[in-house]
Amino acid sequence: MSESTGNDRCRVVVLISGSGTNLQAIIDSAADAECPYQVCAVISNKPEAYGLTRASDGGIETAVVNHRDYLDREGFDTALIEAIDRYAPDLVVLAGFMRILTPGFVRHYSGRLLNIHPSLLPKYQGLHTHRRALEAGDREHGATVHFVTEELDGGPPIVQAIVPVEDGDTADTLAQRVQMQEHLIYPLAVQWFAEGRLRMSTDRAELDGHPLPPSGHRIDSRRT
C-alpha cells in the first residue's frame, strides 16, 4: 500500500469481542490529525461487547456478526468477510477478537491482518499467558503484535514490548503492566502499515524494506 496522506488515510476495520481497551488506544491515536490511518468500522461477534460503545462514542460505525447465529465457523467467517468488505479496508485489526479464524478467512486478508498476543511469541501461544510465564519463573514477559497466518499465534512478529516480571507479581498485576505496553505498540504497528513501511514477506515481517528479526522489533519498557 502506498503512503496515506490527507484524506487518503489507510482504512482500518477493527474486530473485537470484549471491552476494547486496545481498540481505544487505536481510536485515540487515529484522532491525531497527522495520523495516517482512520478506523472506519468496528465489528464484534458479541452484541454486548463494550468496545461497540467505545466506537459509537468516537463516531465510528459499528456492526455485529453474532457467531451464535451460525452453525459452523465457515458460515460465520463467510458472513464476517461480507461485513468487513463493505468498508473496503486496507487493514483488518484483531483487538481481543476471541474467535479462531478459518484458513479461508486468513487467506482472504493475507498480509493485511494483524493481531496482538500477550506474550513474547513464540512463547506461550494460546491462553493464560501471564500465569504460564509466572509458573515458568520467567524474568521477562510482554506482548507481541504479529501478522496473522493460518498457524494460531504463529504469524511473523512485528513488534514486541518487554515487561519485567517483578517479585510478588500475580497474573493480574503482570497482565496490567503488559496491557499498558499493548496500548503503545499496537497503534505503532498500525501506523507503520498505514505509512507503507510494514509488509509481510513469506515468513517474515519487513519494515522499511528490511526483514525484521524472528522476534520482530523489540521495545524494552524498562528503557522507555
JSON list of C-alpha atoms in Angstrom, two decimals:
[
{"chain": "A", "resi": 1, "resn": "MET", "atom": "CA", "xyz": [0.00, 0.00, 0.00]},
{"chain": "A", "resi": 2, "resn": "SER", "atom": "CA", "xyz": [1.26, 3.46, -0.82]},
{"chain": "A", "resi": 3, "resn": "GLU", "atom": "CA", "xyz": [1.74, 6.06, 1.88]},
{"chain": "A", "resi": 4, "resn": "SER", "atom": "CA", "xyz": [-1.55, 7.59, 3.03]},
{"chain": "A", "resi": 5, "resn": "THR", "atom": "CA", "xyz": [-1.81, 11.32, 3.47]},
{"chain": "A", "resi": 6, "resn": "GLY", "atom": "CA", "xyz": [-4.58, 13.86, 3.83]},
{"chain": "A", "resi": 7, "resn": "ASN", "atom": "CA", "xyz": [-7.96, 12.31, 3.09]},
{"chain": "A", "resi": 8, "resn": "ASP", "atom": "CA", "xyz": [-6.28, 9.19, 1.68]},
{"chain": "A", "resi": 9, "resn": "ARG", "atom": "CA", "xyz": [-5.81, 7.65, 5.09]},
{"chain": "A", "resi": 10, "resn": "CYS", "atom": "CA", "xyz": [-5.41, 3.91, 5.49]},
{"chain": "A", "resi": 11, "resn": "ARG", "atom": "CA", "xyz": [-8.83, 2.39, 6.14]},
{"chain": "A", "resi": 12, "resn": "VAL", "atom": "CA", "xyz": [-8.86, 0.12, 9.20]},
{"chain": "A", "resi": 13, "resn": "VAL", "atom": "CA", "xyz": [-11.58, -2.24, 10.40]},
{"chain": "A", "resi": 14, "resn": "VAL", "atom": "CA", "xyz": [-11.19, -3.47, 13.97]},
{"chain": "A", "resi": 15, "resn": "LEU", "atom": "CA", "xyz": [-12.67, -6.76, 15.21]},
{"chain": "A", "resi": 16, "resn": "ILE", "atom": "CA", "xyz": [-13.47, -7.12, 18.91]},
{"chain": "A", "resi": 17, "resn": "SER", "atom": "CA", "xyz": [-15.21, -9.43, 21.36]},
{"chain": "A", "resi": 18, "resn": "GLY", "atom": "CA", "xyz": [-14.96, -7.53, 24.64]},
{"chain": "A", "resi": 19, "resn": "SER", "atom": "CA", "xyz": [-14.19, -4.26, 26.38]},
{"chain": "A", "resi": 20, "resn": "GLY", "atom": "CA", "xyz": [-11.92, -2.92, 23.66]},
{"chain": "A", "resi": 21, "resn": "THR", "atom": "CA", "xyz": [-9.00, -1.32, 25.53]},
{"chain": "A", "resi": 22, "resn": "ASN", "atom": "CA", "xyz": [-6.63, -1.87, 22.61]},
{"chain": "A", "resi": 23, "resn": "LEU", "atom": "CA", "xyz": [-9.37, -0.58, 20.33]},
{"chain": "A", "resi": 24, "resn": "GLN", "atom": "CA", "xyz": [-9.50, 2.60, 22.42]},
{"chain": "A", "resi": 25, "resn": "ALA", "atom": "CA", "xyz": [-5.74, 3.06, 22.07]},
{"chain": "A", "resi": 26, "resn": "ILE", "atom": "CA", "xyz": [-6.05, 2.75, 18.30]},
{"chain": "A", "resi": 27, "resn": "ILE", "atom": "CA", "xyz": [-9.02, 5.16, 18.22]},
{"chain": "A", "resi": 28, "resn": "ASP", "atom": "CA", "xyz": [-7.13, 7.68, 20.35]},
{"chain": "A", "resi": 29, "resn": "SER", "atom": "CA", "xyz": [-4.12, 7.50, 18.05]},
{"chain": "A", "resi": 30, "resn": "ALA", "atom": "CA", "xyz": [-6.32, 7.98, 14.97]},
{"chain": "A", "resi": 31, "resn": "ALA", "atom": "CA", "xyz": [-7.77, 11.18, 16.49]},
{"chain": "A", "resi": 32, "resn": "ASP", "atom": "CA", "xyz": [-4.47, 12.93, 15.76]},
{"chain": "A", "resi": 33, "resn": "ALA", "atom": "CA", "xyz": [-4.82, 14.92, 12.54]},
{"chain": "A", "resi": 34, "resn": "GLU", "atom": "CA", "xyz": [-1.39, 13.67, 11.45]},
{"chain": "A", "resi": 35, "resn": "CYS", "atom": "CA", "xyz": [-2.28, 10.00, 11.96]},
{"chain": "A", "resi": 36, "resn": "PRO", "atom": "CA", "xyz": [-2.03, 8.09, 8.66]},
{"chain": "A", "resi": 37, "resn": "TYR", "atom": "CA", "xyz": [-4.98, 5.79, 9.36]},
{"chain": "A", "resi": 38, "resn": "GLN", "atom": "CA", "xyz": [-8.67, 6.02, 10.19]},
{"chain": "A", "resi": 39, "resn": "VAL", "atom": "CA", "xyz": [-10.88, 3.47, 11.93]},
{"chain": "A", "resi": 40, "resn": "CYS", "atom": "CA", "xyz": [-13.78, 3.16, 9.53]},
{"chain": "A", "resi": 41, "resn": "ALA", "atom": "CA", "xyz": [-15.69, 0.42, 11.39]},
{"chain": "A", "resi": 42, "resn": "VAL", "atom": "CA", "xyz": [-15.68, -1.76, 14.49]},
{"chain": "A", "resi": 43, "resn": "ILE", "atom": "CA", "xyz": [-17.27, -5.22, 14.25]},
{"chain": "A", "resi": 44, "resn": "SER", "atom": "CA", "xyz": [-17.99, -7.57, 17.14]},
{"chain": "A", "resi": 45, "resn": "ASN", "atom": "CA", "xyz": [-19.12, -11.16, 17.37]},
{"chain": "A", "resi": 46, "resn": "LYS", "atom": "CA", "xyz": [-20.82, -10.27, 20.69]},
{"chain": "A", "resi": 47, "resn": "PRO", "atom": "CA", "xyz": [-23.63, -7.69, 20.72]},
{"chain": "A", "resi": 48, "resn": "GLU", "atom": "CA", "xyz": [-22.92, -6.81, 24.38]},
{"chain": "A", "resi": 49, "resn": "ALA", "atom": "CA", "xyz": [-19.23, -6.00, 23.82]},
{"chain": "A", "resi": 50, "resn": "TYR", "atom": "CA", "xyz": [-18.37, -2.67, 25.47]},
{"chain": "A", "resi": 51, "resn": "GLY", "atom": "CA", "xyz": [-15.97, -1.90, 22.64]},
{"chain": "A", "resi": 52, "resn": "LEU", "atom": "CA", "xyz": [-19.01, -1.15, 20.47]},
{"chain": "A", "resi": 53, "resn": "THR", "atom": "CA", "xyz": [-19.86, 1.69, 22.86]},
{"chain": "A", "resi": 54, "resn": "ARG", "atom": "CA", "xyz": [-16.30, 2.99, 22.62]},
{"chain": "A", "resi": 55, "resn": "ALA", "atom": "CA", "xyz": [-16.62, 3.04, 18.84]},
{"chain": "A", "resi": 56, "resn": "SER", "atom": "CA", "xyz": [-20.01, 4.76, 18.86]},
{"chain": "A", "resi": 57, "resn": "ASP", "atom": "CA", "xyz": [-18.71, 7.38, 21.29]},
{"chain": "A", "resi": 58, "resn": "GLY", "atom": "CA", "xyz": [-15.94, 8.05, 18.78]},
{"chain": "A", "resi": 59, "resn": "GLY", "atom": "CA", "xyz": [-18.36, 8.45, 15.88]},
{"chain": "A", "resi": 60, "resn": "ILE", "atom": "CA", "xyz": [-17.27, 5.17, 14.29]},
{"chain": "A", "resi": 61, "resn": "GLU", "atom": "CA", "xyz": [-19.67, 2.84, 12.51]},
{"chain": "A", "resi": 62, "resn": "THR", "atom": "CA", "xyz": [-20.33, -0.48, 14.24]},
{"chain": "A", "resi": 63, "resn": "ALA", "atom": "CA", "xyz": [-21.73, -3.85, 13.25]},
{"chain": "A", "resi": 64, "resn": "VAL", "atom": "CA", "xyz": [-22.41, -7.17, 14.97]},
{"chain": "A", "resi": 65, "resn": "VAL", "atom": "CA", "xyz": [-21.95, -10.57, 13.38]},
{"chain": "A", "resi": 66, "resn": "ASN", "atom": "CA", "xyz": [-23.03, -12.90, 16.17]},
{"chain": "A", "resi": 67, "resn": "HIS", "atom": "CA", "xyz": [-21.23, -16.24, 15.92]},
{"chain": "A", "resi": 68, "resn": "ARG", "atom": "CA", "xyz": [-24.17, -17.89, 17.71]},
{"chain": "A", "resi": 69, "resn": "ASP", "atom": "CA", "xyz": [-26.31, -17.27, 14.63]},
{"chain": "A", "resi": 70, "resn": "TYR", "atom": "CA", "xyz": [-24.24, -19.67, 12.52]},
{"chain": "A", "resi": 71, "resn": "LEU", "atom": "CA", "xyz": [-23.99, -23.44, 12.51]},
{"chain": "A", "resi": 72, "resn": "ASP", "atom": "CA", "xyz": [-20.23, -23.59, 11.93]},
{"chain": "A", "resi": 73, "resn": "ARG", "atom": "CA", "xyz": [-17.09, -21.49, 11.74]},
{"chain": "A", "resi": 74, "resn": "GLU", "atom": "CA", "xyz": [-17.12, -21.45, 7.95]},
{"chain": "A", "resi": 75, "resn": "GLY", "atom": "CA", "xyz": [-20.59, -19.91, 7.84]},
{"chain": "A", "resi": 76, "resn": "PHE", "atom": "CA", "xyz": [-19.67, -17.33, 10.45]},
{"chain": "A", "resi": 77, "resn": "ASP", "atom": "CA", "xyz": [-16.42, -16.37, 8.74]},
{"chain": "A", "resi": 78, "resn": "THR", "atom": "CA", "xyz": [-18.18, -16.00, 5.38]},
{"chain": "A", "resi": 79, "resn": "ALA", "atom": "CA", "xyz": [-20.67, -13.58, 6.95]},
{"chain": "A", "resi": 80, "resn": "LEU", "atom": "CA", "xyz": [-17.86, -11.77, 8.73]},
{"chain": "A", "resi": 81, "resn": "ILE", "atom": "CA", "xyz": [-15.93, -11.29, 5.49]},
{"chain": "A", "resi": 82, "resn": "GLU", "atom": "CA", "xyz": [-19.03, -9.82, 3.88]},
{"chain": "A", "resi": 83, "resn": "ALA", "atom": "CA", "xyz": [-19.49, -7.40, 6.79]},
{"chain": "A", "resi": 84, "resn": "ILE", "atom": "CA", "xyz": [-15.83, -6.33, 6.74]},
{"chain": "A", "resi": 85, "resn": "ASP", "atom": "CA", "xyz": [-15.59, -5.90, 3.00]},
{"chain": "A", "resi": 86, "resn": "ARG", "atom": "CA", "xyz": [-18.49, -3.44, 2.96]},
{"chain": "A", "resi": 87, "resn": "TYR", "atom": "CA", "xyz": [-16.00, -0.95, 4.40]},
{"chain": "A", "resi": 88, "resn": "ALA", "atom": "CA", "xyz": [-13.25, -1.70, 1.84]},
{"chain": "A", "resi": 89, "resn": "PRO", "atom": "CA", "xyz": [-10.49, -1.82, 4.45]},
{"chain": "A", "resi": 90, "resn": "ASP", "atom": "CA", "xyz": [-6.78, -1.67, 3.74]},
{"chain": "A", "resi": 91, "resn": "LEU", "atom": "CA", "xyz": [-6.09, -3.36, 7.07]},
{"chain": "A", "resi": 92, "resn": "VAL", "atom": "CA", "xyz": [-8.05, -5.59, 9.46]},
{"chain": "A", "resi": 93, "resn": "VAL", "atom": "CA", "xyz": [-7.02, -5.48, 13.12]},
{"chain": "A", "resi": 94, "resn": "LEU", "atom": "CA", "xyz": [-7.92, -8.09, 15.72]},
{"chain": "A", "resi": 95, "resn": "ALA", "atom": "CA", "xyz": [-8.23, -6.41, 19.13]},
{"chain": "A", "resi": 96, "resn": "GLY", "atom": "CA", "xyz": [-9.37, -9.00, 21.63]},
{"chain": "A", "resi": 97, "resn": "PHE", "atom": "CA", "xyz": [-11.34, -10.89, 18.99]},
{"chain": "A", "resi": 98, "resn": "MET", "atom": "CA", "xyz": [-11.87, -14.26, 20.64]},
{"chain": "A", "resi": 99, "resn": "ARG", "atom": "CA", "xyz": [-12.62, -16.46, 17.67]},
{"chain": "A", "resi": 100, "resn": "ILE", "atom": "CA", "xyz": [-10.33, -18.91, 15.88]},
{"chain": "A", "resi": 101, "resn": "LEU", "atom": "CA", "xyz": [-10.42, -17.90, 12.23]},
{"chain": "A", "resi": 102, "resn": "THR", "atom": "CA", "xyz": [-10.72, -20.36, 9.35]},
{"chain": "A", "resi": 103, "resn": "PRO", "atom": "CA", "xyz": [-7.88, -20.69, 6.82]},
{"chain": "A", "resi": 104, "resn": "GLY", "atom": "CA", "xyz": [-10.12, -19.19, 4.15]},
{"chain": "A", "resi": 105, "resn": "PHE", "atom": "CA", "xyz": [-10.64, -16.03, 6.22]},
{"chain": "A", "resi": 106, "resn": "VAL", "atom": "CA", "xyz": [-6.93, -15.68, 6.90]},
{"chain": "A", "resi": 107, "resn": "ARG", "atom": "CA", "xyz": [-6.04, -16.14, 3.22]},
{"chain": "A", "resi": 108, "resn": "HIS", "atom": "CA", "xyz": [-8.64, -13.54, 2.21]},
{"chain": "A", "resi": 109, "resn": "TYR", "atom": "CA", "xyz": [-6.82, -10.88, 4.24]},
{"chain": "A", "resi": 110, "resn": "SER", "atom": "CA", "xyz": [-3.29, -12.26, 3.89]},
{"chain": "A", "resi": 111, "resn": "GLY", "atom": "CA", "xyz": [-0.67, -9.58, 4.53]},
{"chain": "A", "resi": 112, "resn": "ARG", "atom": "CA", "xyz": [-3.23, -7.13, 5.91]},
{"chain": "A", "resi": 113, "resn": "LEU", "atom": "CA", "xyz": [-4.43, -8.86, 9.07]},
{"chain": "A", "resi": 114, "resn": "LEU", "atom": "CA", "xyz": [-2.85, -8.01, 12.44]},
{"chain": "A", "resi": 115, "resn": "ASN", "atom": "CA", "xyz": [-3.25, -9.42, 15.94]},
{"chain": "A", "resi": 116, "resn": "ILE", "atom": "CA", "xyz": [-1.78, -8.74, 19.37]},
{"chain": "A", "resi": 117, "resn": "HIS", "atom": "CA", "xyz": [-0.91, -11.53, 21.78]},
{"chain": "A", "resi": 118, "resn": "PRO", "atom": "CA", "xyz": [0.01, -11.15, 25.48]},
{"chain": "A", "resi": 119, "resn": "SER", "atom": "CA", "xyz": [3.35, -12.94, 25.44]},
{"chain": "A", "resi": 120, "resn": "LEU", "atom": "CA", "xyz": [6.75, -12.75, 23.82]},
{"chain": "A", "resi": 121, "resn": "LEU", "atom": "CA", "xyz": [5.96, -15.09, 20.95]},
{"chain": "A", "resi": 122, "resn": "PRO", "atom": "CA", "xyz": [6.76, -17.83, 20.17]},
{"chain": "A", "resi": 123, "resn": "LYS", "atom": "CA", "xyz": [6.48, -18.35, 23.94]},
{"chain": "A", "resi": 124, "resn": "TYR", "atom": "CA", "xyz": [3.03, -19.12, 25.33]},
{"chain": "A", "resi": 125, "resn": "GLN", "atom": "CA", "xyz": [0.79, -19.35, 22.31]},
{"chain": "A", "resi": 126, "resn": "GLY", "atom": "CA", "xyz": [-2.85, -19.67, 23.31]},
{"chain": "A", "resi": 127, "resn": "LEU", "atom": "CA", "xyz": [-4.43, -18.75, 26.64]},
{"chain": "A", "resi": 128, "resn": "HIS", "atom": "CA", "xyz": [-3.35, -18.00, 30.24]},
{"chain": "A", "resi": 129, "resn": "THR", "atom": "CA", "xyz": [-0.04, -16.49, 29.15]},
{"chain": "A", "resi": 130, "resn": "HIS", "atom": "CA", "xyz": [0.63, -14.46, 32.31]},
{"chain": "A", "resi": 131, "resn": "ARG", "atom": "CA", "xyz": [0.06, -17.42, 34.62]},
{"chain": "A", "resi": 132, "resn": "ARG", "atom": "CA", "xyz": [2.27, -19.62, 32.45]},
{"chain": "A", "resi": 133, "resn": "ALA", "atom": "CA", "xyz": [5.10, -17.05, 32.47]},
{"chain": "A", "resi": 134, "resn": "LEU", "atom": "CA", "xyz": [4.96, -16.89, 36.27]},
{"chain": "A", "resi": 135, "resn": "GLU", "atom": "CA", "xyz": [4.84, -20.67, 36.65]},
{"chain": "A", "resi": 136, "resn": "ALA", "atom": "CA", "xyz": [7.91, -20.96, 34.41]},
{"chain": "A", "resi": 137, "resn": "GLY", "atom": "CA", "xyz": [9.84, -18.48, 36.56]},
{"chain": "A", "resi": 138, "resn": "ASP", "atom": "CA", "xyz": [10.41, -16.09, 33.66]},
{"chain": "A", "resi": 139, "resn": "ARG", "atom": "CA", "xyz": [12.09, -12.79, 34.48]},
{"chain": "A", "resi": 140, "resn": "GLU", "atom": "CA", "xyz": [10.60, -11.02, 31.46]},
{"chain": "A", "resi": 141, "resn": "HIS", "atom": "CA", "xyz": [7.25, -11.17, 29.74]},
{"chain": "A", "resi": 142, "resn": "GLY", "atom": "CA", "xyz": [5.41, -8.92, 27.34]},
{"chain": "A", "resi": 143, "resn": "ALA", "atom": "CA", "xyz": [3.24, -8.65, 24.24]},
{"chain": "A", "resi": 144, "resn": "THR", "atom": "CA", "xyz": [3.67, -9.20, 20.52]},
{"chain": "A", "resi": 145, "resn": "VAL", "atom": "CA", "xyz": [1.96, -7.61, 17.52]},
{"chain": "A", "resi": 146, "resn": "HIS", "atom": "CA", "xyz": [2.14, -10.01, 14.58]},
{"chain": "A", "resi": 147, "resn": "PHE", "atom": "CA", "xyz": [0.73, -10.70, 11.16]},
{"chain": "A", "resi": 148, "resn": "VAL", "atom": "CA", "xyz": [-1.94, -13.38, 11.23]},
{"chain": "A", "resi": 149, "resn": "THR", "atom": "CA", "xyz": [-1.36, -16.62, 9.35]},
{"chain": "A", "resi": 150, "resn": "GLU", "atom": "CA", "xyz": [-3.13, -19.95, 9.42]},
{"chain": "A", "resi": 151, "resn": "GLU", "atom": "CA", "xyz": [-1.00, -21.06, 12.39]},
{"chain": "A", "resi": 152, "resn": "LEU", "atom": "CA", "xyz": [-2.59, -19.88, 15.65]},
{"chain": "A", "resi": 153, "resn": "ASP", "atom": "CA", "xyz": [-0.44, -17.12, 17.17]},
{"chain": "A", "resi": 154, "resn": "GLY", "atom": "CA", "xyz": [2.28, -18.19, 14.72]},
{"chain": "A", "resi": 155, "resn": "GLY", "atom": "CA", "xyz": [2.43, -15.35, 12.19]},
{"chain": "A", "resi": 156, "resn": "PRO", "atom": "CA", "xyz": [5.54, -13.19, 11.71]},
{"chain": "A", "resi": 157, "resn": "PRO", "atom": "CA", "xyz": [6.17, -10.90, 14.72]},
{"chain": "A", "resi": 158, "resn": "ILE", "atom": "CA", "xyz": [6.25, -7.17, 14.03]},
{"chain": "A", "resi": 159, "resn": "VAL", "atom": "CA", "xyz": [6.96, -5.55, 17.39]},
{"chain": "A", "resi": 160, "resn": "GLN", "atom": "CA", "xyz": [7.35, -6.84, 20.94]},
{"chain": "A", "resi": 161, "resn": "ALA", "atom": "CA", "xyz": [7.19, -4.94, 24.22]},
{"chain": "A", "resi": 162, "resn": "ILE", "atom": "CA", "xyz": [9.28, -6.44, 27.01]},
{"chain": "A", "resi": 163, "resn": "VAL", "atom": "CA", "xyz": [7.93, -6.16, 30.55]},
{"chain": "A", "resi": 164, "resn": "PRO", "atom": "CA", "xyz": [9.96, -7.24, 33.60]},
{"chain": "A", "resi": 165, "resn": "VAL", "atom": "CA", "xyz": [8.44, -9.83, 35.91]},
{"chain": "A", "resi": 166, "resn": "GLU", "atom": "CA", "xyz": [8.66, -8.38, 39.42]},
{"chain": "A", "resi": 167, "resn": "ASP", "atom": "CA", "xyz": [8.88, -10.16, 42.74]},
{"chain": "A", "resi": 168, "resn": "GLY", "atom": "CA", "xyz": [5.40, -10.70, 44.11]},
{"chain": "A", "resi": 169, "resn": "ASP", "atom": "CA", "xyz": [3.71, -10.41, 40.71]},
{"chain": "A", "resi": 170, "resn": "THR", "atom": "CA", "xyz": [0.39, -12.16, 40.22]},
{"chain": "A", "resi": 171, "resn": "ALA", "atom": "CA", "xyz": [-1.17, -12.97, 36.88]},
{"chain": "A", "resi": 172, "resn": "ASP", "atom": "CA", "xyz": [-3.37, -9.88, 37.33]},
{"chain": "A", "resi": 173, "resn": "THR", "atom": "CA", "xyz": [-0.61, -7.41, 38.18]},
{"chain": "A", "resi": 174, "resn": "LEU", "atom": "CA", "xyz": [1.56, -8.70, 35.36]},
{"chain": "A", "resi": 175, "resn": "ALA", "atom": "CA", "xyz": [-1.38, -8.51, 32.95]},
{"chain": "A", "resi": 176, "resn": "GLN", "atom": "CA", "xyz": [-1.99, -4.87, 33.86]},
{"chain": "A", "resi": 177, "resn": "ARG", "atom": "CA", "xyz": [1.59, -3.86, 33.06]},
{"chain": "A", "resi": 178, "resn": "VAL", "atom": "CA", "xyz": [1.62, -5.85, 29.84]},
{"chain": "A", "resi": 179, "resn": "GLN", "atom": "CA", "xyz": [-1.63, -4.22, 28.75]},
{"chain": "A", "resi": 180, "resn": "MET", "atom": "CA", "xyz": [-0.14, -0.75, 29.23]},
{"chain": "A", "resi": 181, "resn": "GLN", "atom": "CA", "xyz": [2.54, -1.67, 26.71]},
{"chain": "A", "resi": 182, "resn": "GLU", "atom": "CA", "xyz": [0.00, -3.20, 24.34]},
{"chain": "A", "resi": 183, "resn": "HIS", "atom": "CA", "xyz": [-1.68, 0.20, 24.14]},
{"chain": "A", "resi": 184, "resn": "LEU", "atom": "CA", "xyz": [1.60, 1.66, 22.88]},
{"chain": "A", "resi": 185, "resn": "ILE", "atom": "CA", "xyz": [2.82, -0.95, 20.42]},
{"chain": "A", "resi": 186, "resn": "TYR", "atom": "CA", "xyz": [-0.46, -1.77, 18.67]},
{"chain": "A", "resi": 187, "resn": "PRO", "atom": "CA", "xyz": [-1.12, 1.76, 17.35]},
{"chain": "A", "resi": 188, "resn": "LEU", "atom": "CA", "xyz": [2.57, 1.90, 16.40]},
{"chain": "A", "resi": 189, "resn": "ALA", "atom": "CA", "xyz": [2.32, -1.22, 14.23]},
{"chain": "A", "resi": 190, "resn": "VAL", "atom": "CA", "xyz": [-0.89, 0.03, 12.61]},
{"chain": "A", "resi": 191, "resn": "GLN", "atom": "CA", "xyz": [0.83, 3.34, 11.87]},
{"chain": "A", "resi": 192, "resn": "TRP", "atom": "CA", "xyz": [3.79, 1.59, 10.25]},
{"chain": "A", "resi": 193, "resn": "PHE", "atom": "CA", "xyz": [1.42, -0.34, 8.00]},
{"chain": "A", "resi": 194, "resn": "ALA", "atom": "CA", "xyz": [-0.57, 2.78, 7.14]},
{"chain": "A", "resi": 195, "resn": "GLU", "atom": "CA", "xyz": [2.62, 4.62, 6.19]},
{"chain": "A", "resi": 196, "resn": "GLY", "atom": "CA", "xyz": [3.54, 1.86, 3.76]},
{"chain": "A", "resi": 197, "resn": "ARG", "atom": "CA", "xyz": [6.59, 0.91, 5.85]},
{"chain": "A", "resi": 198, "resn": "LEU", "atom": "CA", "xyz": [5.40, -2.50, 7.01]},
{"chain": "A", "resi": 199, "resn": "ARG", "atom": "CA", "xyz": [4.62, -5.60, 4.95]},
{"chain": "A", "resi": 200, "resn": "MET", "atom": "CA", "xyz": [4.57, -9.36, 5.26]},
{"chain": "A", "resi": 201, "resn": "SER", "atom": "CA", "xyz": [7.03, -11.26, 3.09]},
{"chain": "A", "resi": 202, "resn": "THR", "atom": "CA", "xyz": [6.54, -15.05, 3.20]},
{"chain": "A", "resi": 203, "resn": "ASP", "atom": "CA", "xyz": [7.58, -15.99, 6.76]},
{"chain": "A", "resi": 204, "resn": "ARG", "atom": "CA", "xyz": [8.97, -12.66, 7.92]},
{"chain": "A", "resi": 205, "resn": "ALA", "atom": "CA", "xyz": [7.73, -9.14, 8.53]},
{"chain": "A", "resi": 206, "resn": "GLU", "atom": "CA", "xyz": [9.60, -6.37, 6.74]},
{"chain": "A", "resi": 207, "resn": "LEU", "atom": "CA", "xyz": [9.98, -2.80, 7.97]},
{"chain": "A", "resi": 208, "resn": "ASP", "atom": "CA", "xyz": [11.31, -0.13, 5.59]},
{"chain": "A", "resi": 209, "resn": "GLY", "atom": "CA", "xyz": [12.25, -2.88, 3.14]},
{"chain": "A", "resi": 210, "resn": "HIS", "atom": "CA", "xyz": [14.38, -4.80, 5.63]},
{"chain": "A", "resi": 211, "resn": "PRO", "atom": "CA", "xyz": [13.42, -8.15, 7.23]},
{"chain": "A", "resi": 212, "resn": "LEU", "atom": "CA", "xyz": [12.72, -7.89, 10.93]},
{"chain": "A", "resi": 213, "resn": "PRO", "atom": "CA", "xyz": [14.37, -10.43, 13.25]},
{"chain": "A", "resi": 214, "resn": "PRO", "atom": "CA", "xyz": [12.33, -13.51, 14.26]},
{"chain": "A", "resi": 215, "resn": "SER", "atom": "CA", "xyz": [11.12, -11.70, 17.39]},
{"chain": "A", "resi": 216, "resn": "GLY", "atom": "CA", "xyz": [10.24, -8.52, 15.49]},
{"chain": "A", "resi": 217, "resn": "HIS", "atom": "CA", "xyz": [11.29, -5.04, 16.63]},
{"chain": "A", "resi": 218, "resn": "ARG", "atom": "CA", "xyz": [11.77, -5.18, 20.40]},
{"chain": "A", "resi": 219, "resn": "ILE", "atom": "CA", "xyz": [10.94, -2.36, 22.83]},
{"chain": "A", "resi": 220, "resn": "ASP", "atom": "CA", "xyz": [12.13, -2.74, 26.42]},
{"chain": "A", "resi": 221, "resn": "SER", "atom": "CA", "xyz": [9.67, -0.95, 28.71]},
{"chain": "A", "resi": 222, "resn": "ARG", "atom": "CA", "xyz": [12.45, -0.55, 31.29]},
{"chain": "A", "resi": 223, "resn": "ARG", "atom": "CA", "xyz": [14.21, 1.83, 28.90]},
{"chain": "A", "resi": 224, "resn": "THR", "atom": "CA", "xyz": [11.22, 3.92, 27.77]}
]
